[in-house]
PDB file of C-alpha atoms in Angstrom:
ATOM      1  CA  UNK R   1      26.124  64.107   3.350  1.00 37.00           C
ATOM      2  CA  UNK R   2      28.769  66.414   1.855  1.00 39.00           C
ATOM      3  CA  UNK R   3      28.043  68.402  -1.281  1.00 40.00           C
ATOM      4  CA  UNK R   4      30.652  66.479  -3.247  1.00 40.00           C
ATOM      5  CA  UNK R   5      29.298  63.098  -2.225  1.00 42.00           C
ATOM      6  CA  UNK R   6      25.821  64.080  -3.425  1.00 44.00           C
ATOM      7  CA  UNK R   7      27.214  64.199  -6.933  1.00 46.00           C
ATOM      8  CA  UNK R   8      29.240  61.033  -6.766  1.00 49.00           C
ATOM      9  CA  UNK R   9      27.625  57.937  -8.206  1.00 47.00           C
ATOM     10  CA  UNK R  10      27.339  55.045  -5.762  1.00 46.00           C
ATOM     11  CA  UNK R  11      30.181  52.592  -5.879  1.00 48.00           C
ATOM     12  CA  UNK R  12      29.725  49.122  -7.302  1.00 43.00           C
ATOM     13  CA  UNK R  13      29.852  47.726  -3.798  1.00 44.00           C
ATOM     14  CA  UNK R  14      27.071  50.093  -2.675  1.00 45.00           C
ATOM     15  CA  UNK R  15      24.924  49.093  -5.628  1.00 43.00           C
ATOM     16  CA  UNK R  16      25.555  45.437  -4.850  1.00 41.00           C
ATOM     17  CA  UNK R  17      24.386  45.828  -1.272  1.00 41.00           C
ATOM     18  CA  UNK R  18      21.268  47.678  -2.373  1.00 41.00           C
ATOM     19  CA  UNK R  19      20.486  45.088  -5.030  1.00 46.00           C
ATOM     20  CA  UNK R  20      20.969  42.196  -2.611  1.00 46.00           C
ATOM     21  CA  UNK R  21      18.687  43.862  -0.070  1.00 46.00           C
ATOM     22  CA  UNK R  22      16.021  44.301  -2.743  1.00 47.00           C
ATOM     23  CA  UNK R  23      16.233  40.678  -3.811  1.00 48.00           C
ATOM     24  CA  UNK R  24      16.193  39.154  -0.365  1.00 61.00           C
ATOM     25  CA  UNK R  25      13.604  41.254   1.401  1.00 78.00           C
ATOM     26  CA  UNK R  26      11.565  43.651  -0.718  1.00 86.00           C
ATOM     27  CA  UNK R  27       9.197  45.015   1.900  1.00 93.00           C
ATOM     28  CA  UNK R  28       6.832  46.449  -0.706  1.00 94.00           C
ATOM     29  CA  UNK R  29       6.323  42.963  -2.135  1.00 94.00           C
ATOM     30  CA  UNK R  30       5.862  41.542   1.360  1.00 96.00           C
ATOM     31  CA  UNK R  31       3.292  44.188   2.258  1.00 96.00           C
ATOM     32  CA  UNK R  32       1.355  43.617  -0.961  1.00 96.00           C
ATOM     33  CA  UNK R  33       1.329  39.867  -0.288  1.00 97.00           C
ATOM     34  CA  UNK R  34       0.243  40.359   3.312  1.00 97.00           C
ATOM     35  CA  UNK R  35      -2.710  42.416   2.081  1.00 97.00           C
ATOM     36  CA  UNK R  36      -4.069  39.362   0.242  1.00 98.00           C
ATOM     37  CA  UNK R  37      -5.960  36.366   1.612  1.00 97.00           C
ATOM     38  CA  UNK R  38      -4.044  33.043   1.810  1.00 97.00           C
ATOM     39  CA  UNK R  39      -5.918  31.728  -1.220  1.00 97.00           C
ATOM     40  CA  UNK R  40      -5.175  34.882  -3.218  1.00 98.00           C
ATOM     41  CA  UNK R  41      -1.481  34.472  -2.358  1.00 98.00           C
ATOM     42  CA  UNK R  42      -1.519  30.878  -3.611  1.00 98.00           C
ATOM     43  CA  UNK R  43      -3.215  31.972  -6.835  1.00 97.00           C
ATOM     44  CA  UNK R  44      -0.559  34.661  -7.247  1.00 96.00           C
ATOM     45  CA  UNK R  45       2.055  31.869  -7.130  1.00 97.00           C
ATOM     46  CA  UNK R  46       0.092  29.970  -9.815  1.00 97.00           C
ATOM     47  CA  UNK R  47       0.130  33.082 -12.012  1.00 96.00           C
ATOM     48  CA  UNK R  48       3.876  33.522 -11.450  1.00 95.00           C
ATOM     49  CA  UNK R  49       4.504  29.923 -12.504  1.00 95.00           C
ATOM     50  CA  UNK R  50       2.494  30.434 -15.691  1.00 95.00           C
ATOM     51  CA  UNK R  51       4.415  33.631 -16.454  1.00 95.00           C
ATOM     52  CA  UNK R  52       7.786  31.941 -15.885  1.00 95.00           C
ATOM     53  CA  UNK R  53       6.759  29.019 -18.097  1.00 93.00           C
ATOM     54  CA  UNK R  54       5.636  31.395 -20.856  1.00 94.00           C
ATOM     55  CA  UNK R  55       8.991  33.183 -20.677  1.00 94.00           C
ATOM     56  CA  UNK R  56      10.864  29.878 -20.816  1.00 93.00           C
ATOM     57  CA  UNK R  57       8.885  28.857 -23.891  1.00 92.00           C
ATOM     58  CA  UNK R  58       9.534  32.276 -25.411  1.00 93.00           C
ATOM     59  CA  UNK R  59      13.289  32.016 -24.834  1.00 89.00           C
ATOM     60  CA  UNK R  60      13.374  28.474 -26.211  1.00 89.00           C
ATOM     61  CA  UNK R  61      11.440  29.551 -29.311  1.00 91.00           C
ATOM     62  CA  UNK R  62      13.775  32.519 -29.831  1.00 92.00           C
ATOM     63  CA  UNK R  63      16.849  30.280 -29.507  1.00 91.00           C
ATOM     64  CA  UNK R  64      15.400  27.811 -32.008  1.00 91.00           C
ATOM     65  CA  UNK R  65      14.555  30.662 -34.381  1.00 90.00           C
ATOM     66  CA  UNK R  66      18.087  32.107 -34.090  1.00 91.00           C
ATOM     67  CA  UNK R  67      19.656  28.693 -34.626  1.00 91.00           C
ATOM     68  CA  UNK R  68      17.538  28.110 -37.734  1.00 90.00           C
ATOM     69  CA  UNK R  69      18.388  31.555 -39.096  1.00 89.00           C
ATOM     70  CA  UNK R  70      22.091  31.012 -38.417  1.00 88.00           C
ATOM     71  CA  UNK R  71      22.011  27.608 -40.112  1.00 88.00           C
ATOM     72  CA  UNK R  72      20.245  29.187 -43.105  1.00 85.00           C
ATOM     73  CA  UNK R  73      22.847  31.963 -43.251  1.00 74.00           C
ATOM     74  CA  UNK R  74      25.696  29.481 -43.143  1.00 61.00           C
ATOM     75  CA  UNK R  75      24.229  27.613 -46.110  1.00 57.00           C
ATOM     76  CA  UNK R  76      23.959  30.800 -48.203  1.00 52.00           C
TER      77      UNK R  76
ATOM     78  CA  UNK M   1      -9.358  29.758 -25.888  1.00 43.00           C
ATOM     79  CA  UNK M   2      -7.878  26.962 -23.746  1.00 50.00           C
ATOM     80  CA  UNK M   3      -8.466  27.281 -20.025  1.00 56.00           C
ATOM     81  CA  UNK M   4      -5.278  27.613 -17.964  1.00 57.00           C
ATOM     82  CA  UNK M   5      -3.976  24.514 -16.139  1.00 64.00           C
ATOM     83  CA  UNK M   6      -5.476  24.042 -12.659  1.00 79.00           C
ATOM     84  CA  UNK M   7      -2.335  25.039 -10.735  1.00 92.00           C
ATOM     85  CA  UNK M   8      -0.937  24.183  -7.336  1.00 97.00           C
ATOM     86  CA  UNK M   9      -3.810  25.832  -5.457  1.00 97.00           C
ATOM     87  CA  UNK M  10      -6.199  23.289  -6.924  1.00 97.00           C
ATOM     88  CA  UNK M  11      -3.820  20.412  -6.174  1.00 98.00           C
ATOM     89  CA  UNK M  12      -3.685  21.532  -2.561  1.00 98.00           C
ATOM     90  CA  UNK M  13      -7.456  21.989  -2.286  1.00 98.00           C
ATOM     91  CA  UNK M  14      -8.153  18.573  -3.829  1.00 98.00           C
ATOM     92  CA  UNK M  15      -5.719  16.904  -1.435  1.00 98.00           C
ATOM     93  CA  UNK M  16      -7.571  18.555   1.445  1.00 98.00           C
ATOM     94  CA  UNK M  17     -10.924  17.489  -0.033  1.00 98.00           C
ATOM     95  CA  UNK M  18      -9.727  13.864  -0.118  1.00 98.00           C
ATOM     96  CA  UNK M  19      -9.847  13.799   3.682  1.00 98.00           C
ATOM     97  CA  UNK M  20      -6.120  13.092   3.970  1.00 98.00           C
ATOM     98  CA  UNK M  21      -4.472  14.504   7.108  1.00 98.00           C
ATOM     99  CA  UNK M  22      -1.415  16.567   6.183  1.00 98.00           C
ATOM    100  CA  UNK M  23       0.499  19.749   6.965  1.00 98.00           C
ATOM    101  CA  UNK M  24       1.609  22.026   4.134  1.00 98.00           C
ATOM    102  CA  UNK M  25       5.329  22.820   4.495  1.00 98.00           C
ATOM    103  CA  UNK M  26       8.001  24.330   2.250  1.00 97.00           C
ATOM    104  CA  UNK M  27       7.836  27.419   0.093  1.00 97.00           C
ATOM    105  CA  UNK M  28       4.110  27.172  -0.650  1.00 98.00           C
ATOM    106  CA  UNK M  29       3.413  27.268   3.099  1.00 98.00           C
ATOM    107  CA  UNK M  30       5.447  30.484   3.221  1.00 98.00           C
ATOM    108  CA  UNK M  31       3.572  31.902   0.211  1.00 98.00           C
ATOM    109  CA  UNK M  32       0.213  31.169   1.865  1.00 98.00           C
ATOM    110  CA  UNK M  33       1.348  33.283   4.817  1.00 98.00           C
ATOM    111  CA  UNK M  34       2.541  36.239   2.762  1.00 97.00           C
ATOM    112  CA  UNK M  35       6.152  35.533   1.789  1.00 97.00           C
ATOM    113  CA  UNK M  36       6.785  36.814  -1.759  1.00 96.00           C
ATOM    114  CA  UNK M  37       8.421  33.632  -3.029  1.00 96.00           C
ATOM    115  CA  UNK M  38       7.615  31.558  -6.096  1.00 95.00           C
ATOM    116  CA  UNK M  39       7.578  27.785  -5.996  1.00 96.00           C
ATOM    117  CA  UNK M  40       6.825  25.073  -8.502  1.00 96.00           C
ATOM    118  CA  UNK M  41       5.700  22.290  -6.171  1.00 97.00           C
ATOM    119  CA  UNK M  42       3.545  21.405  -3.183  1.00 98.00           C
ATOM    120  CA  UNK M  43       5.338  19.935  -0.143  1.00 98.00           C
ATOM    121  CA  UNK M  44       3.281  18.132   2.490  1.00 98.00           C
ATOM    122  CA  UNK M  45       3.986  16.027   5.561  1.00 98.00           C
ATOM    123  CA  UNK M  46       1.244  13.429   5.924  1.00 98.00           C
ATOM    124  CA  UNK M  47       0.040  11.482   8.952  1.00 98.00           C
ATOM    125  CA  UNK M  48       1.546   8.020   8.572  1.00 98.00           C
ATOM    126  CA  UNK M  49      -1.308   6.048  10.095  1.00 98.00           C
ATOM    127  CA  UNK M  50      -2.535   3.175   7.925  1.00 98.00           C
ATOM    128  CA  UNK M  51      -6.006   4.688   7.432  1.00 98.00           C
ATOM    129  CA  UNK M  52      -4.579   8.019   6.317  1.00 98.00           C
ATOM    130  CA  UNK M  53      -1.999   6.411   4.030  1.00 98.00           C
ATOM    131  CA  UNK M  54      -4.785   4.463   2.319  1.00 98.00           C
ATOM    132  CA  UNK M  55      -6.751   7.688   1.752  1.00 98.00           C
ATOM    133  CA  UNK M  56      -3.622   9.382   0.423  1.00 98.00           C
ATOM    134  CA  UNK M  57      -2.864   6.458  -1.902  1.00 98.00           C
ATOM    135  CA  UNK M  58      -6.380   6.660  -3.322  1.00 98.00           C
ATOM    136  CA  UNK M  59      -5.999  10.370  -3.934  1.00 98.00           C
ATOM    137  CA  UNK M  60      -2.580   9.913  -5.550  1.00 98.00           C
ATOM    138  CA  UNK M  61      -3.985   7.272  -7.890  1.00 98.00           C
ATOM    139  CA  UNK M  62      -6.815   9.643  -8.878  1.00 98.00           C
ATOM    140  CA  UNK M  63      -4.308  12.257 -10.080  1.00 98.00           C
ATOM    141  CA  UNK M  64      -1.972   9.721 -11.738  1.00 97.00           C
ATOM    142  CA  UNK M  65       0.917  10.354  -9.312  1.00 98.00           C
ATOM    143  CA  UNK M  66       4.256   8.834 -10.294  1.00 98.00           C
ATOM    144  CA  UNK M  67       7.868   9.464  -9.313  1.00 98.00           C
ATOM    145  CA  UNK M  68       9.644  12.357 -11.012  1.00 97.00           C
ATOM    146  CA  UNK M  69      12.937  11.962 -12.827  1.00 93.00           C
ATOM    147  CA  UNK M  70      12.376   8.403 -14.037  1.00 93.00           C
ATOM    148  CA  UNK M  71      13.680   7.331 -17.443  1.00 93.00           C
ATOM    149  CA  UNK M  72      11.100   7.621 -20.210  1.00 88.00           C
ATOM    150  CA  UNK M  73       8.735   4.669 -20.220  1.00 89.00           C
ATOM    151  CA  UNK M  74       9.666   3.553 -16.693  1.00 94.00           C
ATOM    152  CA  UNK M  75       6.717   4.749 -14.647  1.00 96.00           C
ATOM    153  CA  UNK M  76       6.983   4.083 -10.923  1.00 97.00           C
ATOM    154  CA  UNK M  77       4.080   4.782  -8.588  1.00 98.00           C
ATOM    155  CA  UNK M  78       4.204   5.369  -4.834  1.00 98.00           C
ATOM    156  CA  UNK M  79       3.459   2.353  -2.678  1.00 98.00           C
ATOM    157  CA  UNK M  80       1.701   1.925   0.653  1.00 98.00           C
ATOM    158  CA  UNK M  81       4.979   0.826   2.286  1.00 98.00           C
ATOM    159  CA  UNK M  82       6.780   3.918   1.029  1.00 98.00           C
ATOM    160  CA  UNK M  83       4.081   6.225   2.414  1.00 98.00           C
ATOM    161  CA  UNK M  84       4.134   4.467   5.791  1.00 98.00           C
ATOM    162  CA  UNK M  85       7.813   5.368   6.139  1.00 98.00           C
ATOM    163  CA  UNK M  86       9.632   8.618   6.833  1.00 98.00           C
ATOM    164  CA  UNK M  87      11.069   9.007   3.315  1.00 98.00           C
ATOM    165  CA  UNK M  88      10.369  11.663   0.709  1.00 98.00           C
ATOM    166  CA  UNK M  89       8.272  10.764  -2.321  1.00 98.00           C
ATOM    167  CA  UNK M  90       8.927  13.298  -5.086  1.00 98.00           C
ATOM    168  CA  UNK M  91       5.998  12.934  -7.452  1.00 98.00           C
ATOM    169  CA  UNK M  92       4.568  14.419 -10.586  1.00 97.00           C
ATOM    170  CA  UNK M  93       0.783  14.450 -10.975  1.00 97.00           C
ATOM    171  CA  UNK M  94      -1.922  15.603 -13.388  1.00 96.00           C
ATOM    172  CA  UNK M  95      -2.238  18.735 -11.219  1.00 96.00           C
ATOM    173  CA  UNK M  96       1.474  19.515 -10.772  1.00 96.00           C
ATOM    174  CA  UNK M  97       4.505  18.368  -8.778  1.00 97.00           C
ATOM    175  CA  UNK M  98       3.787  17.053  -5.275  1.00 98.00           C
ATOM    176  CA  UNK M  99       6.378  16.105  -2.647  1.00 98.00           C
ATOM    177  CA  UNK M 100       4.934  13.762  -0.031  1.00 98.00           C
ATOM    178  CA  UNK M 101       7.213  13.733   3.004  1.00 98.00           C
ATOM    179  CA  UNK M 102       7.000  11.210   5.834  1.00 98.00           C
ATOM    180  CA  UNK M 103       9.175  13.405   8.039  1.00 98.00           C
ATOM    181  CA  UNK M 104      11.288  16.540   7.640  1.00 97.00           C
ATOM    182  CA  UNK M 105      14.354  17.996   9.379  1.00 94.00           C
ATOM    183  CA  UNK M 106      15.027  16.530  12.785  1.00 92.00           C
ATOM    184  CA  UNK M 107      12.705  13.602  12.096  1.00 96.00           C
ATOM    185  CA  UNK M 108       9.657  15.817  12.597  1.00 97.00           C
ATOM    186  CA  UNK M 109       6.485  14.087  11.486  1.00 98.00           C
ATOM    187  CA  UNK M 110       2.849  15.130  11.183  1.00 98.00           C
ATOM    188  CA  UNK M 111       2.120  14.938  14.915  1.00 98.00           C
ATOM    189  CA  UNK M 112       5.130  17.151  15.697  1.00 98.00           C
ATOM    190  CA  UNK M 113       4.118  19.752  13.111  1.00 98.00           C
ATOM    191  CA  UNK M 114       0.387  20.106  13.806  1.00 98.00           C
ATOM    192  CA  UNK M 115       0.951  22.191  16.986  1.00 98.00           C
ATOM    193  CA  UNK M 116       3.204  24.460  14.902  1.00 98.00           C
ATOM    194  CA  UNK M 117       0.621  25.019  12.184  1.00 98.00           C
ATOM    195  CA  UNK M 118      -2.149  27.465  11.394  1.00 98.00           C
ATOM    196  CA  UNK M 119      -5.307  26.707   9.419  1.00 98.00           C
ATOM    197  CA  UNK M 120      -6.103  28.541   6.187  1.00 97.00           C
ATOM    198  CA  UNK M 121      -9.037  28.064   3.824  1.00 97.00           C
ATOM    199  CA  UNK M 122      -8.353  27.110   0.203  1.00 97.00           C
ATOM    200  CA  UNK M 123     -11.274  26.648  -2.185  1.00 95.00           C
ATOM    201  CA  UNK M 124     -13.470  26.173   0.866  1.00 96.00           C
ATOM    202  CA  UNK M 125     -11.256  23.466   2.386  1.00 97.00           C
ATOM    203  CA  UNK M 126      -9.326  23.802   5.625  1.00 97.00           C
ATOM    204  CA  UNK M 127      -5.592  23.313   5.197  1.00 98.00           C
ATOM    205  CA  UNK M 128      -3.008  23.104   8.000  1.00 98.00           C
ATOM    206  CA  UNK M 129       0.027  25.226   7.152  1.00 98.00           C
ATOM    207  CA  UNK M 130       3.335  25.201   9.029  1.00 98.00           C
ATOM    208  CA  UNK M 131       3.922  28.565  10.725  1.00 98.00           C
ATOM    209  CA  UNK M 132       6.373  31.025   9.214  1.00 97.00           C
ATOM    210  CA  UNK M 133       8.466  31.004  12.381  1.00 97.00           C
ATOM    211  CA  UNK M 134       8.916  27.234  12.122  1.00 97.00           C
ATOM    212  CA  UNK M 135       9.645  27.418   8.391  1.00 97.00           C
ATOM    213  CA  UNK M 136      12.383  29.949   9.146  1.00 97.00           C
ATOM    214  CA  UNK M 137      13.778  27.759  11.923  1.00 95.00           C
ATOM    215  CA  UNK M 138      14.039  24.835   9.512  1.00 94.00           C
ATOM    216  CA  UNK M 139      15.841  27.037   6.967  1.00 92.00           C
ATOM    217  CA  UNK M 140      18.410  28.214   9.541  1.00 91.00           C
ATOM    218  CA  UNK M 141      20.183  24.871   9.376  1.00 83.00           C
ATOM    219  CA  UNK M 142      20.415  24.949   5.591  1.00 85.00           C
ATOM    220  CA  UNK M 143      23.504  26.191   3.792  1.00 85.00           C
ATOM    221  CA  UNK M 144      22.488  26.599   0.148  1.00 90.00           C
ATOM    222  CA  UNK M 145      22.337  30.090  -1.364  1.00 88.00           C
ATOM    223  CA  UNK M 146      18.684  29.513  -2.274  1.00 88.00           C
ATOM    224  CA  UNK M 147      17.804  28.657   1.325  1.00 89.00           C
ATOM    225  CA  UNK M 148      19.696  31.681   2.633  1.00 89.00           C
ATOM    226  CA  UNK M 149      17.752  33.957   0.274  1.00 90.00           C
ATOM    227  CA  UNK M 150      14.479  32.352   1.312  1.00 93.00           C
ATOM    228  CA  UNK M 151      15.393  32.713   4.994  1.00 95.00           C
ATOM    229  CA  UNK M 152      15.904  36.459   4.609  1.00 94.00           C
ATOM    230  CA  UNK M 153      12.473  36.775   2.973  1.00 95.00           C
ATOM    231  CA  UNK M 154      10.833  34.646   5.682  1.00 96.00           C
ATOM    232  CA  UNK M 155      12.388  36.666   8.495  1.00 96.00           C
ATOM    233  CA  UNK M 156      11.337  39.972   6.957  1.00 96.00           C
ATOM    234  CA  UNK M 157       7.812  38.636   6.357  1.00 97.00           C
ATOM    235  CA  UNK M 158       7.594  37.597  10.018  1.00 97.00           C
ATOM    236  CA  UNK M 159       8.679  41.101  11.051  1.00 96.00           C
ATOM    237  CA  UNK M 160       6.183  42.813   8.712  1.00 95.00           C
ATOM    238  CA  UNK M 161       3.313  40.503   9.705  1.00 94.00           C
ATOM    239  CA  UNK M 162       4.071  41.003  13.378  1.00 88.00           C
ATOM    240  CA  UNK M 163       3.387  37.337  13.952  1.00 46.00           C
ATOM    241  CA  UNK M 164       4.447  33.978  12.703  1.00 47.00           C
TER     242      UNK M 164
END
């Protein structure tokens, strides 16, 4: 790698490739899953579902709160 | 504090405890074998013999299984005839979503999939799970972006596990 290239930020295309690789095949996640028993892996999926559902509820509550605040502001 | 809902692991273990013959397929089969995916339902291919279908029907009734996506107030429950066929019954239950599949890609049924499965233990019950290599093969024919992403994860998991 040339000295100049060491100081150049990666291009958008390079970042895109790296991000896609991370999303599709993160080997650290695979290795951590492989270290678990099958039942532990299934329970991990259960925990992920609960986390995703909590986030969905959180986003929905925040949207409702924002909408109510906006409606209140419009009345003022 | 409320206890958390039982989750898909319990749904799978209770299905196994019912004595129903089935093979776990789909994303949860991949998760059980180490693929870092997240899925919201259990997909199984059941043996379509009359005795097994009757056991499965009894289990489905015990967890209040009904078809997903029905209009409010129009509950539809799976029938014996439906489970004897090769169709896909997409159900919601007290324990979570459950897809009961008579056959999958290429018309593969229970008897075709058993030789391609491994056995794992879940809550002390033995569950047949379709091998990662076969799950990847099934995904290769799919064209959706979601399936392509899953395929990449499956293939890397097979490489890292050194088996499949």
